[in-house]
Short mmCIF file of N, CA and C in Angstrom, two decimals:
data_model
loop_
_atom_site.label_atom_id
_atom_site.label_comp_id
_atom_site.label_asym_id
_atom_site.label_seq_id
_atom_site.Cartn_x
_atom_site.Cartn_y
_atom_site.Cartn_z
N UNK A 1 7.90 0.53 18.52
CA UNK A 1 8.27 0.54 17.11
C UNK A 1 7.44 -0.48 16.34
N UNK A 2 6.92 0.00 15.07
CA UNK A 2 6.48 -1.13 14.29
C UNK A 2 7.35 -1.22 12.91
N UNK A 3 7.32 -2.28 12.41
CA UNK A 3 7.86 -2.90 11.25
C UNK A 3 7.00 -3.06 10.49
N UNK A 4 7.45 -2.82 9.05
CA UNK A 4 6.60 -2.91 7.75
C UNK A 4 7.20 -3.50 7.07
N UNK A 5 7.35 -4.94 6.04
CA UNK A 5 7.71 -5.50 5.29
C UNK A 5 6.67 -5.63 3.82
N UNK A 6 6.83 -5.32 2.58
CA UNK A 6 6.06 -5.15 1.89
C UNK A 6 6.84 -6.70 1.24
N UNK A 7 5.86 -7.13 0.10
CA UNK A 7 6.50 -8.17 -0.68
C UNK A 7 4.87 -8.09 -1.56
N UNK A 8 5.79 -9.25 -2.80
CA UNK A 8 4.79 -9.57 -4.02
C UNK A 8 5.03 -8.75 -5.10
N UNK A 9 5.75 -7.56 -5.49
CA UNK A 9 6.08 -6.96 -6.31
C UNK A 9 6.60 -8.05 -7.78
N UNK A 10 6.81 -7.70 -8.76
CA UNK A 10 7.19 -8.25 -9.42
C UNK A 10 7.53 -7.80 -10.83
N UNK A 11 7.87 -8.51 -12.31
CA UNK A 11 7.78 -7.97 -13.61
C UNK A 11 6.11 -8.86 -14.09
N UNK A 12 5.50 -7.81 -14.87
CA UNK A 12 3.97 -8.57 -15.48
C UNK A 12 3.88 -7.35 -16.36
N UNK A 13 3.54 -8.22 -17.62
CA UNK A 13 2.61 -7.72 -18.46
C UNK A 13 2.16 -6.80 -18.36
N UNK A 14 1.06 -5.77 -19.49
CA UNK A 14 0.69 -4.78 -19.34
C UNK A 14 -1.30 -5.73 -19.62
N UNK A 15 -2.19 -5.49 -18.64
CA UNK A 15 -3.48 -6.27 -18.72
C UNK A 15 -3.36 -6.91 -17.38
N UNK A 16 -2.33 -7.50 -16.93
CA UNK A 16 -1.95 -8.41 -15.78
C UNK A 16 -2.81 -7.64 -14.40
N UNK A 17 -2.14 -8.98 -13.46
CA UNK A 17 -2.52 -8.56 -11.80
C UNK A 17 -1.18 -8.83 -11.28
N UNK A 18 -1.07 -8.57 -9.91
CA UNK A 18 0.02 -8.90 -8.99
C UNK A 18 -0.78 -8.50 -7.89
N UNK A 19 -0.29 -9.25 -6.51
CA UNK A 19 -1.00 -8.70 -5.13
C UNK A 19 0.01 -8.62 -4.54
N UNK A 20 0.02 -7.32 -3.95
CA UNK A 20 1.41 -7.14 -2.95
C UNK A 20 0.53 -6.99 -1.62
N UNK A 21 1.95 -7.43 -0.59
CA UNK A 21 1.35 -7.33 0.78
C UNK A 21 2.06 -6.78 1.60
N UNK A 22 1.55 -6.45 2.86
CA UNK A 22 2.53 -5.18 3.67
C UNK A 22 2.20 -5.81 5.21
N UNK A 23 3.33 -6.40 5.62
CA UNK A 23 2.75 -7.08 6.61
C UNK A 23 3.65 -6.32 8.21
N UNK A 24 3.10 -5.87 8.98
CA UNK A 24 3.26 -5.28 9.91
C UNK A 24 4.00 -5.65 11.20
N UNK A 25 5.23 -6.10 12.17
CA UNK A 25 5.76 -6.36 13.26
C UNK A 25 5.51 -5.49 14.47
N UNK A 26 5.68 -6.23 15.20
CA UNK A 26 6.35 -5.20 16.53
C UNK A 26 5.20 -4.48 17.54
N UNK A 27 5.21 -3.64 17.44
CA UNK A 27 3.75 -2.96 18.41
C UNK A 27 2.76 -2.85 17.90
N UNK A 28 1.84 -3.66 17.09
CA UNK A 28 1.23 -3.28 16.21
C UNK A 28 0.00 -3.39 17.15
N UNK A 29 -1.15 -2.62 16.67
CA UNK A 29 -2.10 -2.17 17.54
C UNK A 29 -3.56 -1.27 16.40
N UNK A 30 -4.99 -1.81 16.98
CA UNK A 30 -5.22 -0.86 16.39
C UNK A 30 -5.14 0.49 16.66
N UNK A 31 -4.40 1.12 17.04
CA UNK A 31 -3.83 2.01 17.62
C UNK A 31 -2.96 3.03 16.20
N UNK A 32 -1.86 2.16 16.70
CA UNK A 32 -0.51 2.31 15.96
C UNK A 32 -0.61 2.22 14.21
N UNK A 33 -1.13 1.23 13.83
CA UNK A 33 -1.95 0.77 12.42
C UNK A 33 -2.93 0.86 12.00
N UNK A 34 -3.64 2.32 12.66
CA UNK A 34 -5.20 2.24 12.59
C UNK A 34 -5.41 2.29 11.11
N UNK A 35 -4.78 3.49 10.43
CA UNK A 35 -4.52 3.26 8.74
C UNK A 35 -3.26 2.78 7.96
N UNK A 36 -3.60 2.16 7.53
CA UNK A 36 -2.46 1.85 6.59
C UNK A 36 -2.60 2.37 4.65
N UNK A 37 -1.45 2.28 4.43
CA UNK A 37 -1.70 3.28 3.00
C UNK A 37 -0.52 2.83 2.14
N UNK A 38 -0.63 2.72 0.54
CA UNK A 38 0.16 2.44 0.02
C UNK A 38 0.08 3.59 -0.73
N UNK A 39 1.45 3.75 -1.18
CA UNK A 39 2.07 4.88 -1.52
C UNK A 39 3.03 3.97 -3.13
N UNK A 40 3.56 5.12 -4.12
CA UNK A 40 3.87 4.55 -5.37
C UNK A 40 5.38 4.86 -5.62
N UNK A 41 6.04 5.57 -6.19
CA UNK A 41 7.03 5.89 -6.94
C UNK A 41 7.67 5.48 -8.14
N UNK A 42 7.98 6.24 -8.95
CA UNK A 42 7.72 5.91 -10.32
C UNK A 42 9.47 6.71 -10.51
N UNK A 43 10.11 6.06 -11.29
CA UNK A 43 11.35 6.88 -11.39
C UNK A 43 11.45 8.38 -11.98
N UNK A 44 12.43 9.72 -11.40
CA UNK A 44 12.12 10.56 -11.53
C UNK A 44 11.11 11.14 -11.16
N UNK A 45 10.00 10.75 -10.56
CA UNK A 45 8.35 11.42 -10.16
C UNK A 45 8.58 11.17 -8.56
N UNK A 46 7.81 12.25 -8.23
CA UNK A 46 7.50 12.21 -6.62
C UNK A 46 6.61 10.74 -6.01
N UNK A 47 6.61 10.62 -4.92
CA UNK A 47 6.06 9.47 -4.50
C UNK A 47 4.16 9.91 -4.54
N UNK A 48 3.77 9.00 -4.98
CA UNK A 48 2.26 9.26 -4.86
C UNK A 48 1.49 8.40 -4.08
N UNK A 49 0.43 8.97 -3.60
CA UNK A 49 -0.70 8.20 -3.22
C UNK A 49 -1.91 7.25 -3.77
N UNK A 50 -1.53 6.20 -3.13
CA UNK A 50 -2.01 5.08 -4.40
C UNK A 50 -3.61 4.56 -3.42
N UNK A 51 -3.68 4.65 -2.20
CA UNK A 51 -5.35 4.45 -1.50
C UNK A 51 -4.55 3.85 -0.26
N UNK A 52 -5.49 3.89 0.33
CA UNK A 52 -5.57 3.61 2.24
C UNK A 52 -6.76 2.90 2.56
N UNK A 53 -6.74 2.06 3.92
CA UNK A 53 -7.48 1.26 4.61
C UNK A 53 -7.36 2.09 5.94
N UNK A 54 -8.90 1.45 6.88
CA UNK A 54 -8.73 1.93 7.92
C UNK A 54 -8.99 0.51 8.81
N UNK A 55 -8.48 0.76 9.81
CA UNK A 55 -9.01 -0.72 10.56
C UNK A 55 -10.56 -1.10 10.69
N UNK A 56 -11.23 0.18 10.38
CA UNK A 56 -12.85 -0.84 9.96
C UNK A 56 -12.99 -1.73 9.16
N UNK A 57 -12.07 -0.95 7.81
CA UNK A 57 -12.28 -1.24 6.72
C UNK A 57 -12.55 -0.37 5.64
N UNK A 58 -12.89 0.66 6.04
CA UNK A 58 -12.67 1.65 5.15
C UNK A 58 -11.69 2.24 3.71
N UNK A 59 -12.21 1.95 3.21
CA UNK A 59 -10.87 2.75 2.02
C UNK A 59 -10.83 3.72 1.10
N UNK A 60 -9.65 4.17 0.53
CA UNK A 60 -9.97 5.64 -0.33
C UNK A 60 -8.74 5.30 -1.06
N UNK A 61 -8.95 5.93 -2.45
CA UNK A 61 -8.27 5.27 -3.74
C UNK A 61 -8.06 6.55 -4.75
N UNK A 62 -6.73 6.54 -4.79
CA UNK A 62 -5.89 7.75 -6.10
C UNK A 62 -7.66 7.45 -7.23
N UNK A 63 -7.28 8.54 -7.82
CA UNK A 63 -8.53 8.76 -9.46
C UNK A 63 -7.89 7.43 -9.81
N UNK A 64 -6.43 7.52 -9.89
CA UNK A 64 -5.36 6.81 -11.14
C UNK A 64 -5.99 5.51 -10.96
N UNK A 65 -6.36 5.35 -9.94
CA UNK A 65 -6.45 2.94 -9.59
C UNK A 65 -7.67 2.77 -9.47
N UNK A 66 -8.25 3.83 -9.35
CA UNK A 66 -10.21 3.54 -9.03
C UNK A 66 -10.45 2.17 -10.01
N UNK A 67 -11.39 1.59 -9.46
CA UNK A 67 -11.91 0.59 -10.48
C UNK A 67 -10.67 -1.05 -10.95
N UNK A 68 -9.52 -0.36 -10.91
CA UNK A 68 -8.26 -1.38 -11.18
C UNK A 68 -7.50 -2.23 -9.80
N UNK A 69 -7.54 -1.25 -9.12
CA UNK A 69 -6.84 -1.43 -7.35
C UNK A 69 -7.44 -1.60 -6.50
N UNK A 70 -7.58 -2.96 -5.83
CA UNK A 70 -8.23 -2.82 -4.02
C UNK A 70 -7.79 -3.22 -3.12
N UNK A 71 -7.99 -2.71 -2.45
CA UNK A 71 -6.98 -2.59 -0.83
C UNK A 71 -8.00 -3.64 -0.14
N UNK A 72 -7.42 -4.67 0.58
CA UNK A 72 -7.93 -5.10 1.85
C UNK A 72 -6.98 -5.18 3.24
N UNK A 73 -7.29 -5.70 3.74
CA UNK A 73 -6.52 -6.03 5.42
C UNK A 73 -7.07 -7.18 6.17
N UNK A 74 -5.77 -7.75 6.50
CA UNK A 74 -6.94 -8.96 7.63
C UNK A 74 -5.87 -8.43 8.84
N UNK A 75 -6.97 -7.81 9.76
CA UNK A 75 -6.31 -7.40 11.34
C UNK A 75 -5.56 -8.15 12.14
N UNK A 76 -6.22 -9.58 12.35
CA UNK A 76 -5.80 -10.84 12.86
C UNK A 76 -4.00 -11.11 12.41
N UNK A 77 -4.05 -10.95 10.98
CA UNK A 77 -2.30 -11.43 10.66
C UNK A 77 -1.66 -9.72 10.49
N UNK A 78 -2.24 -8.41 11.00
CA UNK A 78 -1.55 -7.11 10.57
C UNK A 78 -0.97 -7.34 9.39
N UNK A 79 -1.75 -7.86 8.14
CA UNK A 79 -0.97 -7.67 7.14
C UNK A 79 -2.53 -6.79 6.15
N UNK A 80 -1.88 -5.97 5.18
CA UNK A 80 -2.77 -5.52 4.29
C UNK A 80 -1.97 -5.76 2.75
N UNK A 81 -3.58 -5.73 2.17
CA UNK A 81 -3.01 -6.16 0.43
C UNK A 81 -3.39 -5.26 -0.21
N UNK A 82 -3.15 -5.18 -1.38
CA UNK A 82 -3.56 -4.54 -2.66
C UNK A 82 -3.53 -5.36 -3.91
N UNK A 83 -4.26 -5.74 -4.26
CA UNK A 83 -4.24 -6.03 -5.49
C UNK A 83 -4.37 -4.94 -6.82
N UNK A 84 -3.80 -5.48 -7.69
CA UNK A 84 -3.49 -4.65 -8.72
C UNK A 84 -3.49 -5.29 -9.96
N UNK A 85 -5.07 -4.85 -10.80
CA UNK A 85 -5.80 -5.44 -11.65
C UNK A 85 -5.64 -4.53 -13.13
N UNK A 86 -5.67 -5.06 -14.15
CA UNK A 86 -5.63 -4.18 -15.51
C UNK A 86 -4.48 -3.27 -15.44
N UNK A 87 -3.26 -3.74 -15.18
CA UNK A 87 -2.04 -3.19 -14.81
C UNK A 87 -1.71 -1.87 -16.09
N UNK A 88 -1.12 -1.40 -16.33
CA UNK A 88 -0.42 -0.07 -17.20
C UNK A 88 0.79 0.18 -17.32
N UNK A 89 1.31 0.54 -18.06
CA UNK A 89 2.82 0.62 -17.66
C UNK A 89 3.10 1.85 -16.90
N UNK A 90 1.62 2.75 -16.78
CA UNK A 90 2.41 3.70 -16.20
C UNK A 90 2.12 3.57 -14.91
N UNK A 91 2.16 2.40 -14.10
CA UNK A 91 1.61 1.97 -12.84
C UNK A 91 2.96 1.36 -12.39
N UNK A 92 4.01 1.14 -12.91
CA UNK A 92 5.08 0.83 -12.78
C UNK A 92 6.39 1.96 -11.52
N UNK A 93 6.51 1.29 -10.71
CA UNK A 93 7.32 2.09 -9.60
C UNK A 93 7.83 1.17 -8.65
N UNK A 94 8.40 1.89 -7.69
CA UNK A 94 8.24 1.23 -5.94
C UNK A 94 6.81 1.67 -5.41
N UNK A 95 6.87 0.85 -4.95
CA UNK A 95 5.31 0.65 -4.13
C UNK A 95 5.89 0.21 -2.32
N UNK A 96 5.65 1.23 -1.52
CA UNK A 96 5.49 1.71 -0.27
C UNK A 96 4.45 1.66 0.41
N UNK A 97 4.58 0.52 1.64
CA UNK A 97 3.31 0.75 2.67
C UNK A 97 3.68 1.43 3.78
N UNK A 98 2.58 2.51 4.65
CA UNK A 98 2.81 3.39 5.73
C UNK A 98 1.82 2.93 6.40
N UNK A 99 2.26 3.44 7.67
CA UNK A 99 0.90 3.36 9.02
C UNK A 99 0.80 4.65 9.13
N UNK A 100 -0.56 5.28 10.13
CA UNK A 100 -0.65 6.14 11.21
C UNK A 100 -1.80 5.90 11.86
N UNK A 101 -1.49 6.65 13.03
CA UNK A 101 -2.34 6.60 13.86
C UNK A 101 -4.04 7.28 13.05
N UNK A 102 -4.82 7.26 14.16
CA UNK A 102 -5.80 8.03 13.91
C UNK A 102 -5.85 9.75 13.74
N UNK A 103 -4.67 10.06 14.29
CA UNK A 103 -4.30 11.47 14.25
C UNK A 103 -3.12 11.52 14.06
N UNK A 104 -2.47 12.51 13.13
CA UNK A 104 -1.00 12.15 12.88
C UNK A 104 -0.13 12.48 11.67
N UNK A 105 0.60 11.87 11.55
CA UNK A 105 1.82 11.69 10.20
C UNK A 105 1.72 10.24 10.25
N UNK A 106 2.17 9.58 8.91
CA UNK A 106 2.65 8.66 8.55
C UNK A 106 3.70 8.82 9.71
N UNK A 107 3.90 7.24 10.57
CA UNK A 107 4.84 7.07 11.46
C UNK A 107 5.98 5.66 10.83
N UNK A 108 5.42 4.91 10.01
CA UNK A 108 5.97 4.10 10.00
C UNK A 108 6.01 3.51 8.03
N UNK A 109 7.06 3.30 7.30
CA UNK A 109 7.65 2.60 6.36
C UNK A 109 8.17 1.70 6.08
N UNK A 110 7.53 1.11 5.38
CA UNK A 110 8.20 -0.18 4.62
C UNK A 110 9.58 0.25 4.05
N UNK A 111 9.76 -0.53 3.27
CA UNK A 111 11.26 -1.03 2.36
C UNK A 111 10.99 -0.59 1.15
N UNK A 112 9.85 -1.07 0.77
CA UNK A 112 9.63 -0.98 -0.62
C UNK A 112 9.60 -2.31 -1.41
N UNK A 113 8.74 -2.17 -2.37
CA UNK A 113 8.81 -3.63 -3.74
C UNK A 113 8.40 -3.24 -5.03
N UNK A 114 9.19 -3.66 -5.47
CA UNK A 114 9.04 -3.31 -7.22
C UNK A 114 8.32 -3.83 -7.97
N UNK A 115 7.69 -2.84 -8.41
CA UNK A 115 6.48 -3.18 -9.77
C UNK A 115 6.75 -2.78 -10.82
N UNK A 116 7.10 -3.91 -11.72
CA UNK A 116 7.39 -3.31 -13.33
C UNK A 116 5.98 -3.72 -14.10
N UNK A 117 5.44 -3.13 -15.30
CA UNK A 117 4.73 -3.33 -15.95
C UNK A 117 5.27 -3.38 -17.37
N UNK A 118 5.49 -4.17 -18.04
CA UNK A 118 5.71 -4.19 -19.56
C UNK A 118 4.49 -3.74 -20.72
N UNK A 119 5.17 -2.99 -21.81
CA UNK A 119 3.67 -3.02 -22.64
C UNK A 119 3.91 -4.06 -23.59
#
């Protein structure tokens, strides 16, 4: 089993940053965590895809955050970030980190952390 704890969410401004982090327990492996991915939710709206890391380093990013959002990871502490730059209000949700393997489904979820954006 692995564990996902997300944190750093917060209330900010509309222009602002916040860095949330998703930090990983338990069997973690590059294996098990080969990608990790943050995911959004916005009240009433389906959960979306907000970009992913791969344990190279690799990443891939919604249209919506291109240019505003970047994902890193440091392997060593299994934790990955996102920062979240030139905020919007319509960027405002729960924000969800997942694992999977290299082949697969999403196996593993966070809790969740809240991102409000004010205009």
């Amino acid at each position: 089993q692995v564990q996902l704890v997300e944190s750093g969410g917060g209330l900010v401004q509309a222009g602002g940053s916040l860095r949330l982090s998703c930090t990983a327990s338990g069997r973690t492996s590059s294996s098990t965590i080969f990608t990790m991915v943050w995911f959004r939710q916005a009240p009433g709206k389906e959960r979306e895809f907000v970009g992913s890391i791969k344990w190279s380093g690799n990443t891939d990013y919604a249209d919506s955050v291109k240019g505003r959002f970047t994902i890193s990871r440091n392997n060593a502490k299994n934790t990955m970030y996102l920062d979240l730059n030139s905020l919007k209000p319509e960027d405002t949700g729960v924000y969800f980190c997942a694992s999977k393997r290299v082949i697969g489904t999403y196996e593993y979820w966070g809790q969740g952390t809240q991102v409000t954006v004010s205009s």
